[in-house]
Coordinates of C-alpha atoms in Angstrom, one line a residue:
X1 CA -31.0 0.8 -5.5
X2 CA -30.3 -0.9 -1.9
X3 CA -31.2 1.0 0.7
X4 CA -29.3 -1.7 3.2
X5 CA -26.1 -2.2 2.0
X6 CA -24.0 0.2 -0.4
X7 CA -23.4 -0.7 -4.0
X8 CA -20.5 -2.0 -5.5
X9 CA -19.9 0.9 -7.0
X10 CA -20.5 3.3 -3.9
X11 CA -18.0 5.8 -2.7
X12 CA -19.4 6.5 0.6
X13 CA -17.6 4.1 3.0
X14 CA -19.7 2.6 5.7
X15 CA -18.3 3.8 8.3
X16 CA -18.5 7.5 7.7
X17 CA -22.4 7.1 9.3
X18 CA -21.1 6.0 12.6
X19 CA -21.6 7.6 15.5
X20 CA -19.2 8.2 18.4
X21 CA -22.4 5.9 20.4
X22 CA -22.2 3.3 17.4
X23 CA -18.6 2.9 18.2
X24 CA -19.2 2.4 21.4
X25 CA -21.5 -0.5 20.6
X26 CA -19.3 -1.9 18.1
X27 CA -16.5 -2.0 20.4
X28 CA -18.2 -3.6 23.4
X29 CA -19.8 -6.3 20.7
X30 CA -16.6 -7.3 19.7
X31 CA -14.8 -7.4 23.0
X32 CA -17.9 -9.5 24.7
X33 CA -17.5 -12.0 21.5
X34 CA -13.9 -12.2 21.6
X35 CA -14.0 -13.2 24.9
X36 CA -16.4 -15.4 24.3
X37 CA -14.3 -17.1 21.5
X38 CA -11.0 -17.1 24.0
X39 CA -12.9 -19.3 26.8
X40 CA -14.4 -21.3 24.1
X41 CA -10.6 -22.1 22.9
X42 CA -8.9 -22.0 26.5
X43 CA -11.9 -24.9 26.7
X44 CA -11.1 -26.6 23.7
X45 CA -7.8 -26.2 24.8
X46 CA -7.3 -27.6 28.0
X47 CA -10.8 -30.0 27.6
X48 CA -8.1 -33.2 27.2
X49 CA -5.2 -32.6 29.5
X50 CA -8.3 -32.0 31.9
X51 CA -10.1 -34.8 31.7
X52 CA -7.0 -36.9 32.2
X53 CA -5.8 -35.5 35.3
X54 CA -9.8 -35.3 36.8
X55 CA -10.3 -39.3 35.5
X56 CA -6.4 -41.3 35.1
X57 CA -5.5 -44.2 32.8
X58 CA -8.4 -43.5 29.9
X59 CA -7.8 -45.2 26.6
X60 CA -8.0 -43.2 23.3
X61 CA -11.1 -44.0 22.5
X62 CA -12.7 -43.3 25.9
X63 CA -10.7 -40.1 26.1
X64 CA -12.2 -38.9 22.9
X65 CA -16.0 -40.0 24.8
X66 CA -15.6 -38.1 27.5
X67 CA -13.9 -35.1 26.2
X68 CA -17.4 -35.6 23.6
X69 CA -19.2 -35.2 27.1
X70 CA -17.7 -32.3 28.1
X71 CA -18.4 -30.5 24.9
X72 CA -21.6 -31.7 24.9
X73 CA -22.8 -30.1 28.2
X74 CA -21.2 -27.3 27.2
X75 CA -22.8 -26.6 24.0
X76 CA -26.2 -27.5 26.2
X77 CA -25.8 -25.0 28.2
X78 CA -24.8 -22.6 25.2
X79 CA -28.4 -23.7 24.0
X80 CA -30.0 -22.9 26.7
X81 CA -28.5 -19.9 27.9
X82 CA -29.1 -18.6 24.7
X83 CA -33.2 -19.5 25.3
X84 CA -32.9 -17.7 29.0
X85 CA -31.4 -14.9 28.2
X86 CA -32.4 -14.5 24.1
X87 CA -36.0 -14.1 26.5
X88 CA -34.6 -11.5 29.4
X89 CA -32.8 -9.4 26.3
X90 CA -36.3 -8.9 24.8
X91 CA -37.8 -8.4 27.5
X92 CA -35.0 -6.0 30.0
X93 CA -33.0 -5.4 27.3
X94 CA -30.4 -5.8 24.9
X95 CA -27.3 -3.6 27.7
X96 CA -28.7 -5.0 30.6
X97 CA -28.8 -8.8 29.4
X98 CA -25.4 -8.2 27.7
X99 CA -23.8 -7.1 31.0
X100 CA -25.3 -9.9 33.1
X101 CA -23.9 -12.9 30.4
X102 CA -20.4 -11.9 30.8
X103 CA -20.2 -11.7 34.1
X104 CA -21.5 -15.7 34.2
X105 CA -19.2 -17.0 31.7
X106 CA -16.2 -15.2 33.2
X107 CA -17.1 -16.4 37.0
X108 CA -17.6 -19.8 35.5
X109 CA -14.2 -20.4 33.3
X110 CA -12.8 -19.3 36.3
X111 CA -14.3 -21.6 38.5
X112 CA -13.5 -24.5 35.7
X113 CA -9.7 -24.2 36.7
X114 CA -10.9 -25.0 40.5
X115 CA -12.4 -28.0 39.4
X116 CA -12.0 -31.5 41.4
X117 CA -13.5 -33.9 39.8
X118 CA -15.4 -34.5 36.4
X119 CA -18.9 -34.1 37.3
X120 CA -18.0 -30.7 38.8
X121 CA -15.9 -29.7 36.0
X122 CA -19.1 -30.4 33.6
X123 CA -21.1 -28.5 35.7
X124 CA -19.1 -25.5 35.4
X125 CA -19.0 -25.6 31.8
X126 CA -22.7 -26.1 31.4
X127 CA -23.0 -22.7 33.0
X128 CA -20.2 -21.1 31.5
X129 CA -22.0 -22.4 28.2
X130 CA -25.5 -20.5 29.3
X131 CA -23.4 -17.1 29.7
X132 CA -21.9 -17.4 26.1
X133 CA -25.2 -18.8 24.5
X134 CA -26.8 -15.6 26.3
X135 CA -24.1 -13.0 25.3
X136 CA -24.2 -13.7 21.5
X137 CA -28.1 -13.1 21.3
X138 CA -27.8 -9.9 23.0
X139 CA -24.9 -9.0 21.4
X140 CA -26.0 -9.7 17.7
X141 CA -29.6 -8.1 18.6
X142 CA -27.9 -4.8 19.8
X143 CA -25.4 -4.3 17.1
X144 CA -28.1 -5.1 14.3
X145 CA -30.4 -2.8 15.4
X146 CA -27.5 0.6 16.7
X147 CA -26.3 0.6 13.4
X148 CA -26.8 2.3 10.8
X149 CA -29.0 -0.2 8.0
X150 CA -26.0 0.3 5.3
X151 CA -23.4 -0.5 8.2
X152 CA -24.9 -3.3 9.7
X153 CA -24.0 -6.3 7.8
X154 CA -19.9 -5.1 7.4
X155 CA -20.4 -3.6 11.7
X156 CA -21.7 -8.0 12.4
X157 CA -19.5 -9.1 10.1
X158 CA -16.3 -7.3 11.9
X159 CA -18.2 -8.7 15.1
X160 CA -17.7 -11.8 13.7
X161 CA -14.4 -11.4 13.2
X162 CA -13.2 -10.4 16.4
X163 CA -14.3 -14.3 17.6
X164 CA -11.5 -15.7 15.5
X165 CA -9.3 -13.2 17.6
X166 CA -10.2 -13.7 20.7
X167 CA -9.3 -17.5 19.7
X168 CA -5.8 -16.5 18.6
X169 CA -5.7 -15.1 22.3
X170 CA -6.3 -18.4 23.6
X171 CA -4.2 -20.2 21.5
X172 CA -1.3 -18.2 22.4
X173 CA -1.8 -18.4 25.9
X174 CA -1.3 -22.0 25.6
X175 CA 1.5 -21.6 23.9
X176 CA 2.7 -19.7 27.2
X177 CA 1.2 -21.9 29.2
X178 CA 1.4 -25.7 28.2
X179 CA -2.0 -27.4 29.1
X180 CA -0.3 -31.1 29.6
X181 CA 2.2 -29.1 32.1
X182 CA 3.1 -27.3 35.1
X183 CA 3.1 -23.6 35.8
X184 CA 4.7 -23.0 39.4
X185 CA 3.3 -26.2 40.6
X186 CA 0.0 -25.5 38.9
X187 CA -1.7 -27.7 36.0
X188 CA -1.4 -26.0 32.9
X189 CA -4.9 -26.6 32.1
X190 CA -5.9 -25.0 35.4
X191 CA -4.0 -21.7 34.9
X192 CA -5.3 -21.4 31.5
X193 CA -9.4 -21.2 32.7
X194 CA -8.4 -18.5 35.5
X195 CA -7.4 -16.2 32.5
X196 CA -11.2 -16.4 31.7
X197 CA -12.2 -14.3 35.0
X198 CA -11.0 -11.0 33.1
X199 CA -13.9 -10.3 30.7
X200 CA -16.1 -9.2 33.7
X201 CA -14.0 -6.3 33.7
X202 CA -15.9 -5.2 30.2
X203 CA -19.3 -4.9 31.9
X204 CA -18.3 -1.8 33.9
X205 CA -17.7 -0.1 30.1
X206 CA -20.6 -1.4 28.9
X207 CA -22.8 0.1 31.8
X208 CA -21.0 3.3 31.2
X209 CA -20.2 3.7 27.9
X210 CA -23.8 1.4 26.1
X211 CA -27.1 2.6 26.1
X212 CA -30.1 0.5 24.7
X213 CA -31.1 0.8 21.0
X214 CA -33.9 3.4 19.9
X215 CA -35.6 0.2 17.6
X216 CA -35.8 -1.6 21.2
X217 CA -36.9 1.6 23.5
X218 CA -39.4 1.8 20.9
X219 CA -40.4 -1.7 21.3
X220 CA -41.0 -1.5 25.0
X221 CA -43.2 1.3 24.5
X222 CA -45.5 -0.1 22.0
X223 CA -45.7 -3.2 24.0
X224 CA -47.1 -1.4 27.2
X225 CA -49.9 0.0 24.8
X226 CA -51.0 -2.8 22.4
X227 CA -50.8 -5.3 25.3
X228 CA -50.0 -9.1 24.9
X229 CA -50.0 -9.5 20.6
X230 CA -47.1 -7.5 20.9
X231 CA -45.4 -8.9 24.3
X232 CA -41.5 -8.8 24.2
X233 CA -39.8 -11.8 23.9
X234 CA -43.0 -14.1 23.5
X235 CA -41.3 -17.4 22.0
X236 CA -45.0 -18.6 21.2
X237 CA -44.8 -15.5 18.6
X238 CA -42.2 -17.1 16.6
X239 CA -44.8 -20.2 15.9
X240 CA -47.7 -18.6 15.8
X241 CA -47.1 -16.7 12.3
X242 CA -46.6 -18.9 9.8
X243 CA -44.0 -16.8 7.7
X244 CA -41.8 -16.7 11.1
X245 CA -42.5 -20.3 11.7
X246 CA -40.6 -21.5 8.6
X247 CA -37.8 -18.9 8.7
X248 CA -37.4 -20.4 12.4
X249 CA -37.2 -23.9 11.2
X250 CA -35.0 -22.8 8.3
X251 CA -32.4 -20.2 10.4
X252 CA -32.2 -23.1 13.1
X253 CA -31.5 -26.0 10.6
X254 CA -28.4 -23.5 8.7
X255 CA -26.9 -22.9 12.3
X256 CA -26.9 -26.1 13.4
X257 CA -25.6 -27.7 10.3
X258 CA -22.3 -25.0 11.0
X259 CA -22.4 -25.5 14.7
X260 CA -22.4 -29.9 14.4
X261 CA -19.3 -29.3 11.9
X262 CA -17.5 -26.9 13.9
X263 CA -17.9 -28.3 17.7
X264 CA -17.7 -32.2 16.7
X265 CA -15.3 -31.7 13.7
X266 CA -12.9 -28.4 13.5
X267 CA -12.5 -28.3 17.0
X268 CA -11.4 -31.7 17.9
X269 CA -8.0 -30.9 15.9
X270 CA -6.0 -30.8 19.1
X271 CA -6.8 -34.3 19.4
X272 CA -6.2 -35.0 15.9
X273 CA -2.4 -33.3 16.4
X274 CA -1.9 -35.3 20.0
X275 CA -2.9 -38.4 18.2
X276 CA -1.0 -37.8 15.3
X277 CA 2.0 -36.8 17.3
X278 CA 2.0 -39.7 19.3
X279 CA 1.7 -42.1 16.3
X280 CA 4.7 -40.4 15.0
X281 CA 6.6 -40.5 18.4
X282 CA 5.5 -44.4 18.7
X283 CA 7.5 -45.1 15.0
X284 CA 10.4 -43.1 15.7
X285 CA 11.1 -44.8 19.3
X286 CA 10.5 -48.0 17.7
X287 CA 12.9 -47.4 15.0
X288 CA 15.2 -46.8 17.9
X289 CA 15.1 -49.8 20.0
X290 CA 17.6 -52.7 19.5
X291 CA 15.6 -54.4 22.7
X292 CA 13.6 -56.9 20.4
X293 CA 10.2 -57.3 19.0
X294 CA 9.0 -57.2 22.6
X295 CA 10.3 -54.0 23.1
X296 CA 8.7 -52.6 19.7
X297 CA 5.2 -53.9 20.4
X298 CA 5.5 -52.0 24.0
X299 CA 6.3 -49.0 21.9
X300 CA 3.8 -49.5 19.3
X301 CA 1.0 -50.1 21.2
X302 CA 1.6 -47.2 24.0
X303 CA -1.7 -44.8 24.8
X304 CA 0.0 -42.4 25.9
X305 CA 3.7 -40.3 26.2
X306 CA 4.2 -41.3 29.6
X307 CA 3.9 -44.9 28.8
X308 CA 6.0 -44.5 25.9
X309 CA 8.8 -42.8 27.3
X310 CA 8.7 -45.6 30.3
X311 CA 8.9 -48.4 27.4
X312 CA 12.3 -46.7 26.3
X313 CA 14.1 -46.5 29.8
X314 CA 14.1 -48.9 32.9
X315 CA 15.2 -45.3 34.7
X316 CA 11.9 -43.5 36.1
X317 CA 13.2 -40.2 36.3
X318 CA 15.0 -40.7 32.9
X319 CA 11.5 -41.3 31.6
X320 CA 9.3 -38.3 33.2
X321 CA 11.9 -36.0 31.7
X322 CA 11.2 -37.7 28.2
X323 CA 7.4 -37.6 28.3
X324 CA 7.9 -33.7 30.0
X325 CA 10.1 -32.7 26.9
X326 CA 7.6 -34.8 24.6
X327 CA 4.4 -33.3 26.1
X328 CA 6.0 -30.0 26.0
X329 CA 6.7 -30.4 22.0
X330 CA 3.2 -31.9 21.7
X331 CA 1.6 -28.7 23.6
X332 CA 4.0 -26.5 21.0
X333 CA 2.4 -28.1 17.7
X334 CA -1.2 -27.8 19.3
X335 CA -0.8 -24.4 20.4
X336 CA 0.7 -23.2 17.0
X337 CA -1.7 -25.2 15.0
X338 CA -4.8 -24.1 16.8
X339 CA -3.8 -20.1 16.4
X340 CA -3.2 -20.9 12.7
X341 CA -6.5 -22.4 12.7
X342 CA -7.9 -19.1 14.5
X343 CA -6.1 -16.9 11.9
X344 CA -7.6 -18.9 9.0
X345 CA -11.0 -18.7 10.5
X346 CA -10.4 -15.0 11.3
X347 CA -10.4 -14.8 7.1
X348 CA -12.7 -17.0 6.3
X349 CA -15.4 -15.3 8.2
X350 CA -15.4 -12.2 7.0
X351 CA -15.1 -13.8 3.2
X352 CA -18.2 -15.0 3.5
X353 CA -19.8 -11.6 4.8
X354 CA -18.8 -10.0 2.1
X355 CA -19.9 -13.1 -0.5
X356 CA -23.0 -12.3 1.5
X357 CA -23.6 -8.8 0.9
X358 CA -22.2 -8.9 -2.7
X359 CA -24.2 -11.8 -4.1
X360 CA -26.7 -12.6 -1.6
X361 CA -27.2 -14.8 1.6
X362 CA -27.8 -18.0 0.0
X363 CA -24.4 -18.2 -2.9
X364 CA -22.8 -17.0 0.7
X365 CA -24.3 -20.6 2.6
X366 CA -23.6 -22.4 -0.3
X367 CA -20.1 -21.4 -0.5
X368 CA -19.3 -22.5 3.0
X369 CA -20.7 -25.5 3.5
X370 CA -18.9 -26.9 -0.1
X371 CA -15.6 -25.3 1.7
X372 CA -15.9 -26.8 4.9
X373 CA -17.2 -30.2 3.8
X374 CA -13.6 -30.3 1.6
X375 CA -11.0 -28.6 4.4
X376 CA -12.5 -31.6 7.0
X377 CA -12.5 -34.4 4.6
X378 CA -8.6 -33.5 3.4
X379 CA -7.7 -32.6 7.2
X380 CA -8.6 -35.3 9.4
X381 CA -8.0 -37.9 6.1
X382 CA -4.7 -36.9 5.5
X383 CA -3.1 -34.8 8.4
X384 CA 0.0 -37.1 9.6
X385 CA 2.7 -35.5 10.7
X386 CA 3.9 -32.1 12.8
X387 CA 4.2 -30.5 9.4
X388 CA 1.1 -30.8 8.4
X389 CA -0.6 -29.1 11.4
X390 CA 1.2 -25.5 9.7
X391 CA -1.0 -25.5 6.6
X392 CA -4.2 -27.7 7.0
X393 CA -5.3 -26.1 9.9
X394 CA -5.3 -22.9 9.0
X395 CA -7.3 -24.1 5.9
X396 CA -9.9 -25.6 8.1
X397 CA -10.0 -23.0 10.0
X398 CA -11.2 -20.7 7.2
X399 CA -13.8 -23.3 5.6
X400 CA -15.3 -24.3 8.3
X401 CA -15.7 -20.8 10.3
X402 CA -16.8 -19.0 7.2
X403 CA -20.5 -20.3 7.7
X404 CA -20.5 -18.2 10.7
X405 CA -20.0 -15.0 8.8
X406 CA -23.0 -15.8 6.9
X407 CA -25.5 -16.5 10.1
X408 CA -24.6 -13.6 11.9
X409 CA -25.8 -11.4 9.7
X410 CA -28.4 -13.9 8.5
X411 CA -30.4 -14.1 11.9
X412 CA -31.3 -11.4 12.7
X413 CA -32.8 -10.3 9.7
X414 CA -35.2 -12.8 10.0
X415 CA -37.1 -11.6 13.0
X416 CA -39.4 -8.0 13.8
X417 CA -37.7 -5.8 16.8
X418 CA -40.3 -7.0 19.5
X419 CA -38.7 -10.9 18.9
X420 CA -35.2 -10.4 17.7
X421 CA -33.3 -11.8 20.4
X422 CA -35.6 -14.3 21.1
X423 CA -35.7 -15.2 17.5
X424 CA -32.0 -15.2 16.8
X425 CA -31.1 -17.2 20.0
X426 CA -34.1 -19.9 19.8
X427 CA -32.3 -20.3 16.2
X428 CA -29.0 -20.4 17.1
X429 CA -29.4 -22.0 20.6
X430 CA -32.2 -24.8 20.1
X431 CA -29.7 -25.9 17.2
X432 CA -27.4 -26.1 20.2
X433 CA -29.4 -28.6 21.4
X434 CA -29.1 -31.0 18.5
X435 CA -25.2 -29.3 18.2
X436 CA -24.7 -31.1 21.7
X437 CA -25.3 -34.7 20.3
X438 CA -22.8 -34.4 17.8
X439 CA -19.7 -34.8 20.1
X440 CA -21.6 -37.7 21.7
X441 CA -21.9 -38.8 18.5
X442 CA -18.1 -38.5 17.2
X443 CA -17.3 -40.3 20.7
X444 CA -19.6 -43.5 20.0
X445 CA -17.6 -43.3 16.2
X446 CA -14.5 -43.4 17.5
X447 CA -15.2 -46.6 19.6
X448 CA -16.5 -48.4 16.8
X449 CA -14.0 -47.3 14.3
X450 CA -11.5 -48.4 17.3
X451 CA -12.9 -51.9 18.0
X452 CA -13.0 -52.0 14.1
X453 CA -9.0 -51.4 14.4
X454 CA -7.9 -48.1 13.9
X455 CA -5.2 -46.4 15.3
X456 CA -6.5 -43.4 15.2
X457 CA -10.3 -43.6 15.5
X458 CA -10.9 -40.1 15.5
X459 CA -10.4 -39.6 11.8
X460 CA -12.9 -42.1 10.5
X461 CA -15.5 -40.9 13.0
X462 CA -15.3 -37.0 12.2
X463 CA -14.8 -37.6 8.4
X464 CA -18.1 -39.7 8.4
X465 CA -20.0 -36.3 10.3
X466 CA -18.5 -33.8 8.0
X467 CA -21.3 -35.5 5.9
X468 CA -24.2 -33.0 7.8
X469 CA -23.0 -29.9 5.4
X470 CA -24.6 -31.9 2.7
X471 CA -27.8 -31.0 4.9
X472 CA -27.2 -27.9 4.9
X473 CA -26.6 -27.9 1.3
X474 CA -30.1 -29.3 0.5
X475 CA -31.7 -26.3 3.0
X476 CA -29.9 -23.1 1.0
X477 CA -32.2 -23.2 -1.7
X478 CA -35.7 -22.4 0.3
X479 CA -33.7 -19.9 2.9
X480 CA -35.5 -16.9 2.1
X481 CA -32.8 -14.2 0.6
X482 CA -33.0 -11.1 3.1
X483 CA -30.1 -9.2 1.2
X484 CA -31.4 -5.6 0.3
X485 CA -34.1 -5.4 2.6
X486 CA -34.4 -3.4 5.4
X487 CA -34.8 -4.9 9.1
X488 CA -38.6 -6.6 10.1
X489 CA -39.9 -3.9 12.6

């Protein structure tokens, strides 16, 4: 019988082992990731409207580079946040690390809606990135190893969850506050990071309410009298045995695969919808005009709203409402499309988690990377108008975050106590590394599908990267399967 997880035939609920202290640690897990997933939305968000206030006049295709950029320091400072601190949690421990990542990535989303100029903006969300990169790894490592071994895959699975939540959060935010538009003679963009100072609140409950994990207390101790074989948080350990070596190469490889088709794909959709929008705008203003064929190519060929609403009007006031009213639409379709997205992912997640328990890690992998190689190819190939944003988004949403369901529980499996944090964030972070490329990469795309002639660059470029899940595809098959088995000590 499995000792790990209950049976499919089991009465006993998993949650009927918890603890008044295990809920404590559940809730603060959850809150700490959901506030994680809200700055990382608020970011993918407000990462355009940004980046064309800090640096005017960009084209489409350089747009789409530099808003690759920002993501890309970003996720590098995920990565190596995730090293730093996947160390310190190992090594202080799981509370302590926990309470000192949230207070850097709220301090720094804050400090993103001060920015000036786009070096500094970049700068803030590199270290906002090392918070959240440091956060998960301690999170994870604390919930895996507080729970109860039947209630730990469904306890990181609801962890999980409460990502695609604290998304939904930041999606309606925006749709409160438009990005592309004023609130009391503030950007939009600007008020939206300033919302990110309030998870630092959560690390006054933690201190109070969290204490550190028996498995880890034990840990300590054991360190102090075998001396440096069994150091905490020694990354050298994870290379040195062979067994860990390859579970290391083949965790990291299954995270970044979901991580490249999530940060350079799924989360480029507000683009997507602005392009799309603005193609559609561009035909109907066309349709319109009875100025000539002059008049229609101005309209056709317009980057932007603002320059389309001056190509129908000679009036300059007449046209700033126009591209107000138009920008205020566009924010409408992104805002809605991206919670849709969120709620989608908040169900595809925990799908996989349960595929995972039921029939095993691996079918669970397989499952979501031949779901999120079909929702990108059918969303980016065929999303076209305002319509469309209302179903295939939600759909992507759910393929492409279901991998993530998997690799929560997944990680930490793969690693004893003494190296668990460190083990789960090198995975999870030095894939971040790669990860960060893969905006770059959709950015140099979209200039070559651009100079190649098409309108909307974006959707060649992140269809031809969707290909990576057939990576991770080849990879599932020597994962080893940890369902069943009982934590490493």
């Amino acid at each position: 019988m499995n000792r790990s997880e209950p049976s499919p035939g089991s009465s006993t609920r998993w949650w009927s082992e918890l603890t008044t202290a295990h809920w404590w640690v559940l809730v603060v897990a959850i809150l700490g990731w959901l506030f994680d997933a809200m700055d990382q939305r608020l970011f993918i968000l407000a990462r355009s409207p940004a980046i064309q206030e800090l640096v005017p006049g960009l084209s489409a295709d350089r747009l789409t580079t530099l808003a690759g950029w920002a993501t890309a320091f970003f996720i590098a400072g995920w990565a190596t946040g995730g090293l730093v601190f996947g160390l310190l949690g190992d090594r202080w421990g799981r509370v302590r690390t926990l309470s000192l990542t949230i207070l850097v990535y709220s301090i720094f989303t804050g400090l993103s809606g001060l920015a000036r100029s786009w070096p500094e903006f970049a700068a803030y969300r590199f270290l906002c990135g090392m918070g959240i990169g440091g956060e998960y790894a301690a999170g994870v490592a604390l919930v895996a190893e507080a729970m109860p071994a039947r209630a730990r895959p469904f306890a990181l699975g609801i962890v999980q969850a409460g990502s695609s939540i604290g998304a939904i959060v930041g999606s309606a935010l925006s749709l409160l506050i438009g990005p592309q538009t004023k609130f009391y003679g503030y950007a939009g963009w600007r008020v939206l990071f300033f919302f990110g100072v309030i998870p630092s609140l959560l690390v006054l409950l933690i201190r109070v309410r969290v204490k550190e994990p028996d498995r880890w207390l034990r840990a300590r101790d054991e360190s102090k009298s075998e001396g440096v074989e069994k150091q905490l948080g020694d990354v050298r350990a994870i290379f040195r045995d062979p067994v860990l070596r390859r579970r290391t190469m083949i965790g990291m490889t299954l995270g970044m695969v979901g991580q490249i088709g999530l940060w350079s794909i799924g989360l480029f959709t507000p683009e997507l919808v602005r392009g799309s929008l603005l193609a559609e705008r561009r035909r109907a203003v066309a349709s319109e005009l009875i100025e000539g064929p002059g008049a229609w190519a101005a309209a056709l060929d317009a980057p932007n709203l603002d320059e389309l609403a001056r190509a129908t009007t000679s009036d300059p006031d007449e046209a700033a409402a126009r591209s107000a009213s138009w920008k205020r639409e566009a924010d409408g379709y992104v805002g809605w499309g991206t919670l849709l997205q969120d709620v989608g992912s908040f169900f595809g997640a925990p799908l996989c988690t349960w595929v995972a328990i039921r029939f095993g890690r691996r079918h669970a992998f397989a499952l979501a990377y031949s779901m999120a190689l079909a929702a990108a190819w059918l969303t980016f190939g065929l999303l076209t108008t305002g319509g469309d944003v209302f179903w295939m988004l939600p759909l992507l949403g759910f393929c492409t975050c279901g991998i993530f369901g998997v690799v929560v529980v997944y990680l930490p499996e793969l690693y004893p106590t003494r190296l668990r944090t460190t083990g789960t964030g090198f995975c999870y972070n030095i894939a971040r590394y790669v990860t960060a490329t893969g905006p770059l990469l959709l950015g140099k795309l979209a200039v070559v599908f651009g100079a190649l002639g098409y309108a909307q660059p974006i959707r060649p470029a992140a269809m031809s990267l969707a290909l990576i899940y057939l990576l991770g595809l080849a990879v599932v098959p020597f994962a080893p399967e940890t369902r069943g088995q009982p934590l490493p000590e």
